[in-house]
Coordinates of C-alpha atoms and ligand atoms in Angstrom, one line a residue:
M1 CA 80.3 116.7 93.0
D2 CA 78.7 116.3 89.6
F3 CA 79.7 113.0 88.1
R4 CA 80.9 114.9 85.0
N5 CA 83.9 116.3 87.0
K6 CA 85.0 112.8 88.1
V7 CA 87.8 110.6 87.1
I8 CA 87.7 106.9 88.0
Y9 CA 90.7 104.7 88.7
Q10 CA 90.5 100.9 88.2
I11 CA 92.1 98.4 90.4
Y12 CA 92.5 94.7 89.7
P13 CA 92.8 93.6 93.3
K14 CA 94.7 90.4 92.6
S15 CA 97.5 92.4 91.0
F16 CA 97.7 95.7 92.9
Y17 CA 99.7 95.0 96.1
D18 CA 100.2 91.8 98.1
S19 CA 100.2 92.6 101.8
D20 CA 100.4 89.0 103.1
H21 CA 103.0 87.8 100.6
D22 CA 101.2 84.8 99.1
G23 CA 101.7 86.0 95.5
I24 CA 98.1 87.4 95.2
G25 CA 97.2 91.0 95.8
D26 CA 94.6 91.7 98.5
L27 CA 92.4 94.4 100.1
R28 CA 94.9 95.1 102.8
G29 CA 97.4 95.7 100.1
I30 CA 95.2 98.3 98.6
I31 CA 94.7 100.0 102.0
E32 CA 98.5 100.2 102.3
K33 CA 98.7 102.0 98.9
I34 CA 96.0 104.6 99.5
P35 CA 98.5 107.4 99.8
Y36 CA 99.7 106.6 96.3
I37 CA 96.1 106.7 94.9
V38 CA 95.4 109.9 96.8
K39 CA 98.3 111.6 95.0
L40 CA 96.7 111.0 91.7
N41 CA 93.6 112.8 92.9
V42 CA 90.9 110.5 91.4
N43 CA 87.3 110.5 92.8
M44 CA 86.3 106.9 92.7
I45 CA 87.9 103.5 92.4
W46 CA 86.3 100.6 90.4
F47 CA 87.4 97.3 91.9
N48 CA 87.3 94.2 89.8
P49 CA 85.4 91.4 91.6
F50 CA 86.9 90.2 94.9
F51 CA 83.9 88.1 95.9
V52 CA 84.1 84.4 96.8
S53 CA 84.9 82.7 93.6
P54 CA 86.6 79.5 92.2
Q55 CA 88.6 82.0 90.1
K56 CA 88.1 80.2 86.9
D57 CA 87.7 83.6 85.2
N58 CA 89.5 85.6 87.9
G59 CA 86.5 86.5 90.0
Y60 CA 84.0 86.9 87.2
D61 CA 82.7 83.5 88.3
V62 CA 81.0 84.6 91.5
A63 CA 80.0 81.9 94.1
D64 CA 78.9 84.4 96.8
Y65 CA 78.1 88.0 96.0
R66 CA 77.9 89.1 99.6
A67 CA 81.3 87.8 100.8
V68 CA 85.0 88.6 100.2
D69 CA 87.1 85.8 98.8
P70 CA 89.3 84.8 101.8
R71 CA 92.4 84.9 99.5
L72 CA 91.8 88.6 99.0
G73 CA 90.6 89.6 102.4
T74 CA 87.7 89.9 104.8
M75 CA 84.6 92.0 105.1
E76 CA 86.3 94.0 107.8
D77 CA 89.1 94.8 105.4
F78 CA 86.6 96.0 102.9
E79 CA 84.8 98.2 105.4
E80 CA 88.1 99.7 106.5
L81 CA 89.0 100.3 102.9
V82 CA 85.8 102.1 102.2
A83 CA 86.2 104.2 105.3
K84 CA 89.8 105.1 104.7
L85 CA 89.1 106.0 101.1
K86 CA 86.1 108.1 102.1
A87 CA 88.4 110.1 104.4
H88 CA 90.1 111.2 101.2
Q89 CA 86.8 111.8 99.3
I90 CA 87.4 108.7 97.2
D91 CA 84.3 106.6 96.6
V92 CA 84.1 102.9 95.8
M93 CA 82.6 101.3 92.7
L94 CA 82.0 97.5 92.7
D95 CA 81.7 95.1 89.9
M96 CA 78.4 93.4 89.7
V97 CA 78.6 90.2 87.6
F98 CA 74.9 89.6 87.0
N99 CA 74.7 87.9 83.6
H100 CA 76.0 84.7 85.1
T101 CA 77.0 83.0 88.4
S102 CA 79.7 80.5 89.1
T103 CA 78.3 76.9 88.8
K104 CA 79.6 76.7 92.5
H105 CA 77.0 79.3 93.5
E106 CA 74.4 77.9 95.9
W107 CA 71.6 78.7 93.4
F108 CA 73.2 76.5 90.8
Q109 CA 74.1 73.8 93.3
K110 CA 70.5 73.7 94.5
A111 CA 69.3 73.6 90.9
L112 CA 71.6 70.6 90.3
N113 CA 70.2 68.9 93.4
G114 CA 66.8 69.0 91.7
S115 CA 65.2 72.3 93.0
K116 CA 62.7 73.5 90.4
K117 CA 62.8 77.0 91.9
Y118 CA 66.5 77.3 91.3
Q119 CA 66.4 75.5 88.0
D120 CA 64.3 78.5 86.9
Y121 CA 67.2 80.8 87.9
Y122 CA 69.2 79.6 85.0
I123 CA 68.6 79.0 81.3
I124 CA 68.2 75.2 81.0
K125 CA 66.9 73.7 77.8
E126 CA 66.1 70.4 76.2
P127 CA 68.3 69.1 73.4
K128 CA 67.0 69.5 69.8
P129 CA 64.7 66.6 68.7
N130 CA 67.7 65.1 66.9
G131 CA 69.6 65.1 70.2
G132 CA 71.8 68.1 69.3
L133 CA 72.6 71.1 71.5
P134 CA 69.6 73.4 72.1
T135 CA 71.1 76.1 69.8
N136 CA 74.3 76.5 67.7
W137 CA 75.5 79.4 69.9
T138 CA 79.2 79.7 70.6
S139 CA 80.8 80.7 73.9
K140 CA 82.8 83.9 73.9
F141 CA 85.7 81.9 75.3
G142 CA 85.5 79.4 72.4
G143 CA 83.5 76.2 71.9
P144 CA 79.7 75.7 72.3
A145 CA 77.7 77.8 74.7
W146 CA 75.9 74.8 76.2
E147 CA 77.0 72.3 78.8
K148 CA 75.2 69.2 80.1
F149 CA 73.1 70.0 83.2
G150 CA 74.2 67.5 85.8
S151 CA 73.2 63.9 84.9
T152 CA 70.0 65.1 83.1
D153 CA 69.7 65.1 79.4
R154 CA 69.2 68.9 79.4
Y155 CA 71.8 71.7 78.9
Y156 CA 72.5 75.0 80.6
L157 CA 73.6 78.1 78.7
H158 CA 77.0 79.7 79.4
L159 CA 77.9 82.6 77.1
Y160 CA 81.4 82.5 78.8
D161 CA 83.2 79.6 80.5
K162 CA 81.2 76.5 81.3
S163 CA 81.8 77.4 85.0
Q164 CA 79.8 80.6 84.4
A165 CA 76.1 79.7 84.0
D166 CA 73.8 82.4 82.5
L167 CA 71.0 83.6 84.8
N168 CA 67.4 83.7 83.7
W169 CA 66.6 87.4 83.9
R170 CA 63.1 86.7 82.7
N171 CA 62.4 85.3 86.2
P172 CA 61.5 88.3 88.5
E173 CA 62.8 86.4 91.5
V174 CA 66.2 86.4 90.0
R175 CA 66.1 90.1 89.3
N176 CA 65.0 90.8 92.9
E177 CA 67.8 88.7 94.2
L178 CA 70.3 90.8 92.2
Y179 CA 68.8 94.1 93.3
S180 CA 69.1 93.0 96.9
I181 CA 72.8 92.4 96.4
I182 CA 73.2 96.0 95.1
N183 CA 71.3 97.2 98.2
F184 CA 73.4 95.2 100.5
W185 CA 76.6 96.8 99.1
M186 CA 75.0 100.3 99.2
T187 CA 74.5 99.8 103.0
K188 CA 78.3 99.3 103.2
G189 CA 78.8 102.8 101.7
V190 CA 79.4 101.7 98.1
K191 CA 78.6 104.6 95.7
G192 CA 79.3 103.1 92.3
F193 CA 78.4 100.0 90.4
R194 CA 79.8 98.6 87.2
F195 CA 77.5 96.0 85.6
D196 CA 79.4 93.3 83.8
V197 CA 78.1 92.5 80.2
I198 CA 74.7 93.8 81.3
N199 CA 73.4 94.1 77.7
V200 CA 73.4 90.4 77.1
T201 CA 70.9 89.6 79.8
G202 CA 67.8 89.9 77.6
K203 CA 67.5 86.4 76.2
D204 CA 64.2 85.4 74.6
A205 CA 62.0 82.7 76.1
R206 CA 62.5 80.6 73.0
L207 CA 66.1 80.5 71.8
V208 CA 66.8 79.9 68.1
D209 CA 69.8 78.9 66.1
A210 CA 72.0 81.6 64.4
K211 CA 71.4 81.4 60.7
P212 CA 74.4 80.6 58.4
G213 CA 76.6 83.7 58.4
E214 CA 74.8 85.2 61.4
E215 CA 76.7 85.6 64.7
S216 CA 74.9 84.1 67.7
K217 CA 75.5 87.3 69.7
S218 CA 73.0 89.2 67.5
L219 CA 70.4 87.0 69.0
Y220 CA 70.9 88.0 72.6
T221 CA 72.7 91.4 72.6
D222 CA 71.0 94.8 73.3
K223 CA 67.4 93.3 73.3
P224 CA 64.8 96.0 74.0
V225 CA 63.9 94.3 77.3
V226 CA 67.4 95.2 78.7
H227 CA 66.2 98.8 79.0
D228 CA 63.2 97.6 81.1
Y229 CA 65.5 95.6 83.3
L230 CA 67.8 98.6 83.8
Q231 CA 64.9 100.9 84.7
E232 CA 63.6 98.4 87.2
M233 CA 67.0 97.9 88.7
N234 CA 67.5 101.6 89.0
R235 CA 64.1 102.0 90.7
E236 CA 64.7 99.1 93.1
S237 CA 68.3 99.7 94.0
F238 CA 70.9 102.4 93.2
G239 CA 68.4 104.9 91.9
K240 CA 67.3 105.5 95.5
A241 CA 70.6 107.3 96.1
A242 CA 70.9 110.2 93.7
D243 CA 74.7 110.4 93.8
T244 CA 75.4 106.8 92.8
V245 CA 77.5 106.4 89.7
T246 CA 76.8 103.4 87.4
V247 CA 78.4 102.1 84.3
G248 CA 77.2 99.3 82.1
E249 CA 79.7 97.2 80.3
M250 CA 78.1 96.9 76.9
S251 CA 79.2 94.1 74.6
S252 CA 78.9 94.9 70.9
T253 CA 76.4 97.7 71.5
S254 CA 75.2 100.5 69.3
I255 CA 75.2 104.3 69.8
E256 CA 71.4 104.3 69.7
N257 CA 71.1 101.8 72.5
S258 CA 73.8 103.5 74.5
V259 CA 72.0 106.8 74.3
G260 CA 69.0 104.9 75.6
Y261 CA 71.0 103.3 78.4
T262 CA 72.4 106.7 79.6
N263 CA 70.1 109.5 78.7
P264 CA 69.1 110.7 82.2
D265 CA 65.4 110.9 81.2
N266 CA 65.4 107.1 80.9
H267 CA 66.6 106.5 84.5
E268 CA 68.8 103.6 83.5
L269 CA 72.6 104.1 83.9
T270 CA 75.0 107.0 84.2
M271 CA 77.4 105.8 81.5
V272 CA 78.5 102.9 79.3
F273 CA 81.6 101.2 78.2
S274 CA 81.6 100.4 74.5
F275 CA 84.5 98.6 72.7
H276 CA 84.4 99.4 69.0
H277 CA 87.4 101.7 69.2
L278 CA 89.4 98.8 70.7
K279 CA 88.7 96.5 67.7
V280 CA 90.6 98.5 65.2
D281 CA 93.5 96.1 65.3
Y282 CA 91.4 93.1 64.6
Q283 CA 91.8 91.6 61.1
N284 CA 88.3 91.2 59.6
G285 CA 86.8 91.7 63.0
E286 CA 88.7 88.7 64.5
K287 CA 90.4 89.3 67.8
W288 CA 93.0 86.5 67.6
T289 CA 94.9 88.1 64.7
K290 CA 97.9 90.4 64.7
T291 CA 97.8 93.5 62.6
K292 CA 98.6 97.2 62.9
F293 CA 95.8 99.4 64.1
D294 CA 93.7 101.2 61.5
F295 CA 94.0 104.9 62.6
M296 CA 91.4 106.3 60.3
K297 CA 88.9 103.8 61.6
L298 CA 89.8 104.6 65.2
K299 CA 89.2 108.3 64.5
R300 CA 85.8 107.6 62.9
I301 CA 84.7 105.4 65.7
L302 CA 85.7 107.9 68.5
D303 CA 84.2 110.7 66.5
N304 CA 80.9 108.9 65.9
W305 CA 80.5 108.0 69.5
Q306 CA 81.3 111.4 70.7
S307 CA 78.9 113.1 68.3
G308 CA 76.2 110.6 68.6
M309 CA 76.2 110.4 72.4
A310 CA 76.3 114.2 72.8
K311 CA 73.4 114.5 70.4
G312 CA 71.3 112.1 72.3
N313 CA 72.4 113.4 75.7
G314 CA 74.0 110.1 76.5
W315 CA 77.3 109.7 78.4
N316 CA 80.4 107.7 77.5
A317 CA 82.9 106.1 79.8
L318 CA 86.3 106.9 78.2
F319 CA 89.1 104.4 78.3
W320 CA 92.0 102.8 76.5
N321 CA 92.9 100.2 79.1
N322 CA 91.2 97.7 81.4
H323 CA 91.8 94.2 82.7
D324 CA 90.5 92.7 79.4
Q325 CA 92.7 94.7 77.0
P326 CA 96.4 94.5 76.2
R327 CA 98.2 97.8 77.2
A328 CA 97.2 100.7 74.9
I329 CA 100.8 101.9 74.5
N330 CA 101.7 98.6 72.7
R331 CA 98.6 98.9 70.4
F332 CA 98.4 102.6 69.6
G333 CA 101.6 104.2 70.9
D334 CA 105.2 103.2 71.0
P335 CA 106.5 101.1 73.9
G336 CA 110.1 101.9 73.0
E337 CA 111.6 105.3 72.3
Y338 CA 108.4 107.2 72.6
R339 CA 106.8 105.4 75.5
V340 CA 106.5 108.5 77.6
K341 CA 105.3 110.8 74.8
S342 CA 102.8 108.3 73.5
A343 CA 101.5 107.5 77.0
Q344 CA 100.8 111.2 77.5
M345 CA 99.3 111.6 74.0
L346 CA 96.9 108.7 74.6
A347 CA 95.9 110.1 78.0
T348 CA 95.2 113.5 76.4
V349 CA 92.9 112.1 73.8
I350 CA 90.7 110.3 76.4
H351 CA 90.8 112.9 79.2
L352 CA 89.8 115.8 77.2
L353 CA 86.9 114.1 75.4
R354 CA 83.2 114.3 76.5
G355 CA 82.5 111.5 79.1
T356 CA 84.1 110.1 82.2
P357 CA 87.7 109.0 82.0
Y358 CA 88.9 105.7 83.5
I359 CA 92.6 105.1 84.4
Y360 CA 93.5 101.4 84.6
M361 CA 96.2 100.8 87.3
G362 CA 99.7 101.1 85.9
E363 CA 98.6 103.3 83.0
E364 CA 99.6 106.4 85.0
I365 CA 103.2 105.2 85.0
G366 CA 103.2 104.0 81.4
M367 CA 103.1 100.3 82.0
T368 CA 103.5 98.2 78.8
D369 CA 102.7 94.6 77.9
P370 CA 105.0 92.0 79.6
D371 CA 107.9 90.5 77.8
Y372 CA 106.6 87.0 77.9
H373 CA 108.1 84.2 75.9
G374 CA 105.8 81.2 76.0
I375 CA 102.2 80.3 76.6
G376 CA 103.3 79.0 80.0
D377 CA 103.6 82.6 81.2
Y378 CA 99.9 83.1 80.6
D379 CA 97.1 82.2 83.0
D380 CA 93.9 83.4 81.4
I381 CA 91.5 80.8 80.2
E382 CA 90.6 82.9 77.2
A383 CA 94.3 83.2 76.1
I384 CA 95.0 79.5 76.6
N385 CA 91.8 78.4 74.7
A386 CA 92.7 80.8 71.9
Y387 CA 96.3 79.5 71.7
H388 CA 95.0 75.9 71.2
A389 CA 92.4 77.0 68.7
L390 CA 95.1 78.7 66.7
L391 CA 97.3 75.6 66.7
K392 CA 94.3 73.6 65.6
K393 CA 93.8 75.9 62.7
G394 CA 97.3 75.0 61.6
L395 CA 99.5 77.9 62.9
S396 CA 102.9 77.0 64.3
E397 CA 103.6 77.4 68.0
N398 CA 105.5 80.6 67.3
E399 CA 102.8 82.1 65.2
A400 CA 100.1 81.3 67.7
F401 CA 102.1 82.7 70.6
D402 CA 102.9 85.8 68.7
I403 CA 99.1 86.5 68.3
V404 CA 98.4 85.6 72.0
H405 CA 101.2 87.8 73.1
A406 CA 99.7 90.8 71.2
K407 CA 96.1 90.3 72.4
A408 CA 96.0 88.5 75.7
R409 CA 94.0 90.0 78.6
D410 CA 96.8 89.0 81.0
N411 CA 99.0 91.6 79.4
S412 CA 97.3 94.2 81.6
R413 CA 96.7 91.9 84.6
T414 CA 100.4 91.6 85.5
P415 CA 101.3 92.9 89.0
M416 CA 101.5 96.7 89.5
Q417 CA 105.2 97.6 89.2
W418 CA 106.0 99.4 92.4
A419 CA 109.8 99.4 92.4
D420 CA 113.0 98.1 90.9
K421 CA 113.0 95.2 93.4
E422 CA 112.4 91.5 93.3
N423 CA 108.9 90.8 92.0
A424 CA 108.5 94.5 91.1
G425 CA 108.0 95.3 94.8
F426 CA 104.5 93.8 94.5
S427 CA 105.2 90.8 96.9
S428 CA 108.1 88.9 98.4
H429 CA 106.5 85.7 97.1
Q430 CA 106.4 84.8 93.4
P431 CA 103.4 86.6 92.0
W432 CA 100.5 84.7 90.3
L433 CA 101.5 86.4 87.0
K434 CA 105.1 87.3 86.3
P435 CA 106.1 91.0 86.1
T436 CA 108.8 91.7 83.6
N437 CA 110.1 95.1 82.7
Y438 CA 109.9 96.7 86.2
R439 CA 113.5 97.7 86.2
Q440 CA 112.7 100.3 83.6
I441 CA 109.0 101.0 84.5
N442 CA 108.0 101.3 88.2
V443 CA 106.2 103.7 90.5
E444 CA 109.2 104.7 92.5
K445 CA 111.1 105.7 89.4
E446 CA 108.1 107.4 87.9
L447 CA 107.5 109.5 91.0
N448 CA 111.1 110.5 91.2
E449 CA 112.0 111.3 87.7
G450 CA 109.1 110.5 85.4
S451 CA 106.6 112.7 83.6
I452 CA 103.6 110.5 83.0
F453 CA 102.1 110.4 86.5
N454 CA 102.3 114.2 86.8
Y455 CA 100.8 114.6 83.4
Y456 CA 97.8 112.5 84.5
Q457 CA 97.5 114.7 87.6
K458 CA 97.2 117.7 85.4
L459 CA 94.6 116.1 83.2
I460 CA 92.5 115.1 86.3
Q461 CA 92.8 118.6 87.6
L462 CA 91.6 120.1 84.3
R463 CA 88.4 118.0 84.5
K464 CA 87.8 119.1 88.0
N465 CA 88.4 122.8 87.3
D466 CA 87.5 123.5 83.7
P467 CA 83.9 123.3 82.7
I468 CA 84.8 123.1 79.1
V469 CA 86.4 119.7 79.8
S470 CA 83.7 118.4 82.1
H471 CA 80.6 119.9 80.6
G472 CA 81.5 121.1 77.1
G473 CA 80.1 119.9 73.8
Y474 CA 82.1 118.1 71.1
E475 CA 82.8 119.0 67.5
S476 CA 84.7 117.0 65.0
L477 CA 87.7 118.4 63.2
L478 CA 90.3 117.4 60.5
M479 CA 88.6 114.1 60.0
D480 CA 90.7 113.4 56.9
H481 CA 94.1 114.2 58.5
P482 CA 96.1 110.9 58.2
D483 CA 98.1 111.3 61.4
V484 CA 96.2 113.6 63.8
F485 CA 93.1 113.0 65.9
A486 CA 91.8 116.5 66.5
Y487 CA 88.7 117.8 68.0
F488 CA 87.0 120.8 69.5
R489 CA 85.2 121.0 72.8
T490 CA 82.9 123.9 73.1
Y491 CA 81.5 125.8 76.1
Q492 CA 79.9 129.3 76.1
N493 CA 82.4 131.6 74.3
Q494 CA 85.2 129.1 74.5
K495 CA 86.6 126.4 72.3
L496 CA 89.2 123.9 73.3
L497 CA 91.3 122.7 70.3
V498 CA 92.9 119.3 71.0
L499 CA 95.5 118.0 68.6
N500 CA 97.0 114.5 68.9
N501 CA 99.7 113.1 66.7
F502 CA 99.4 109.3 66.7
F503 CA 102.6 108.7 64.9
K504 CA 106.4 108.8 65.2
R505 CA 106.8 111.3 62.4
N506 CA 106.4 115.1 62.4
T507 CA 103.1 116.2 60.9
A508 CA 101.6 119.5 60.0
V509 CA 98.3 121.0 61.0
T510 CA 96.9 124.2 59.5
V511 CA 94.7 126.2 61.9
P512 CA 91.7 127.8 60.0
D513 CA 92.1 131.6 59.9
Q514 CA 88.9 132.4 61.9
Y515 CA 90.5 131.0 65.1
L516 CA 93.8 132.8 64.9
S517 CA 92.4 136.1 66.2
L518 CA 91.0 134.5 69.3
D519 CA 92.7 134.8 72.7
S520 CA 94.6 131.6 73.2
R521 CA 96.2 129.8 76.1
V522 CA 97.8 126.3 76.3
L523 CA 95.9 124.1 78.7
I524 CA 98.3 121.2 78.4
S525 CA 101.1 120.1 76.2
N526 CA 103.5 117.2 76.3
Y527 CA 106.3 119.1 74.5
D528 CA 106.1 122.5 76.3
R529 CA 104.7 124.2 73.2
Q530 CA 103.6 127.7 73.9
T531 CA 102.5 129.4 70.7
F532 CA 99.3 129.2 68.8
E533 CA 99.9 129.8 65.1
K534 CA 98.6 129.1 61.6
S535 CA 100.9 126.2 60.8
I536 CA 101.7 123.9 63.6
I537 CA 104.2 121.1 63.1
L538 CA 103.4 118.4 65.6
K539 CA 106.3 116.3 66.8
P540 CA 106.2 112.5 67.3
Y541 CA 103.2 111.6 69.6
E542 CA 102.7 115.3 70.4
A543 CA 99.5 116.3 72.2
I544 CA 98.4 119.8 72.8
A545 CA 95.2 121.5 73.9
F546 CA 94.7 125.3 73.2
L547 CA 91.9 127.1 75.0
L548 CA 90.5 129.7 72.6
I549 CA 88.3 132.5 74.0
D550 CA 86.2 134.8 71.9
R551 CA 86.2 137.9 74.0
E552 CA 83.9 139.7 71.5
S553 CA 81.0 137.3 71.6
G554 CA 80.5 137.4 75.4
E555 CA 78.5 134.3 76.4
Q556 CA 77.8 133.2 72.9
H557 CA 79.2 130.2 71.2
V558 CA 82.1 131.1 68.9
Ligands
LIG1 C1 83.6 91.0 81.1 C2 84.7 91.1 82.1 O1 85.3 92.3 82.0 C3 85.6 89.9 81.8 O2 86.8 90.0 82.5 C4 84.9 88.7 82.0 O3 85.7 87.6 81.6 C5 83.6 88.6 81.3 N1 82.8 89.9 81.3 C6 82.7 87.6 81.8 O4 82.2 87.9 83.1

């Protein structure tokens, strides 16, 4: 099947289902829940890392790329999982964390023990002549990006936590090691790879300070050499199997680079995750703030990426949620009265755009952020660091918590809510993160009486069956409308008109006359709307897609 017809589901293994009742989800738990995933009818599952790891950053600190963390399962479990999913035509995508390793990885340990070969696997630098850190770069989790290298007077670079040491991609031996890890997993039947923050791997040989007012990330993000690395990786590993699906997680990237990463002529990746659309509720670009999202900005960003990527023949990964984001319903929808409608509307936006949609576990039942009340409920290193940084800035405990509560990554990492039972039916043991509103929101209830899961099923089916959804072009529409994100998809003599009301109020849309004479059919609607007419009053969080066919023009574009 063409990758453009696929929909990918994301599972955070620690939080999906706990089969051995130790409070942590595991691979056997996922095997038990395969029938549930099959119902949704997705084509591939992206698993967050389950490799051996000290879990300082929940598995993004890998200590052994070729082994399963015993807390999550065994290699036999993984092989069984792949085989059982394959029996349902579901493929597996693994998360390759190649910008850094855990400092517990044997390469780093050998480096610490004095091996010159392995010291050259990492970015280890002398202090400045005045004894200061090699550069003024900051870690993405707060504080400086440098840590003392053992008992030497040198420092190693860590763009994330100090337990995540950045690899030296300039060293070809490092790159070859990484390619052989991909090849290892391919022999196990893995058909997809997600590459963690892959566009920050291109550090220069000589690292320099960020100038006043300049962000350090501009010095190592999207460097041209990343394209060379990706082309080489493609040649040496996944490119050998034509049907492999790859996605690069691109931190602060540009459309231009993302076209480069994904235009098939370049032989780099299938698609990219970009994040600009999820920063529209950041005040002055700062994540740890709390403010309402800027709708017009959201529209502009989505529209620019759609148009720009289509123009350059690039390909977007489409998503609202993942394990690093608070739940989208809380940010862009309404977790209260209109939870269902807003969940459906947000799903419509993403699933009918040009690109590949990702569904993050729980999204298909409308899960929302947990009702947490104190920093003690949170586990994530980033949230805890941010909380203390906010206190240090002078915010009160309540103010700091309020912000963390709105933005923490743990908001989406809480256990999957299976049933209105103790621990949300996730485990009989107290889960590693507390589930909260599972009495109202859970799989059992959703499958019995809900209307979000079956809405997702419909959207997935549309992408599988309708070429306008999977292969169509994109055209912007109503860019000045203050409430509605609207767009056209185009294919042969068809147009798909998609209207999404992002607000709680009714709002009017006027359809241009030239479209009114076309044959029309409702492809999907979250309010059972049937008629296509000049003036459409959209209800709160209403989403609707009309397929318009120009019978006169045959195979021509309308
Ligand atoms: C992006 C991952 O999605 C995130 O969870 C992780 O903390 C960082 N990369 C570092 O690996």
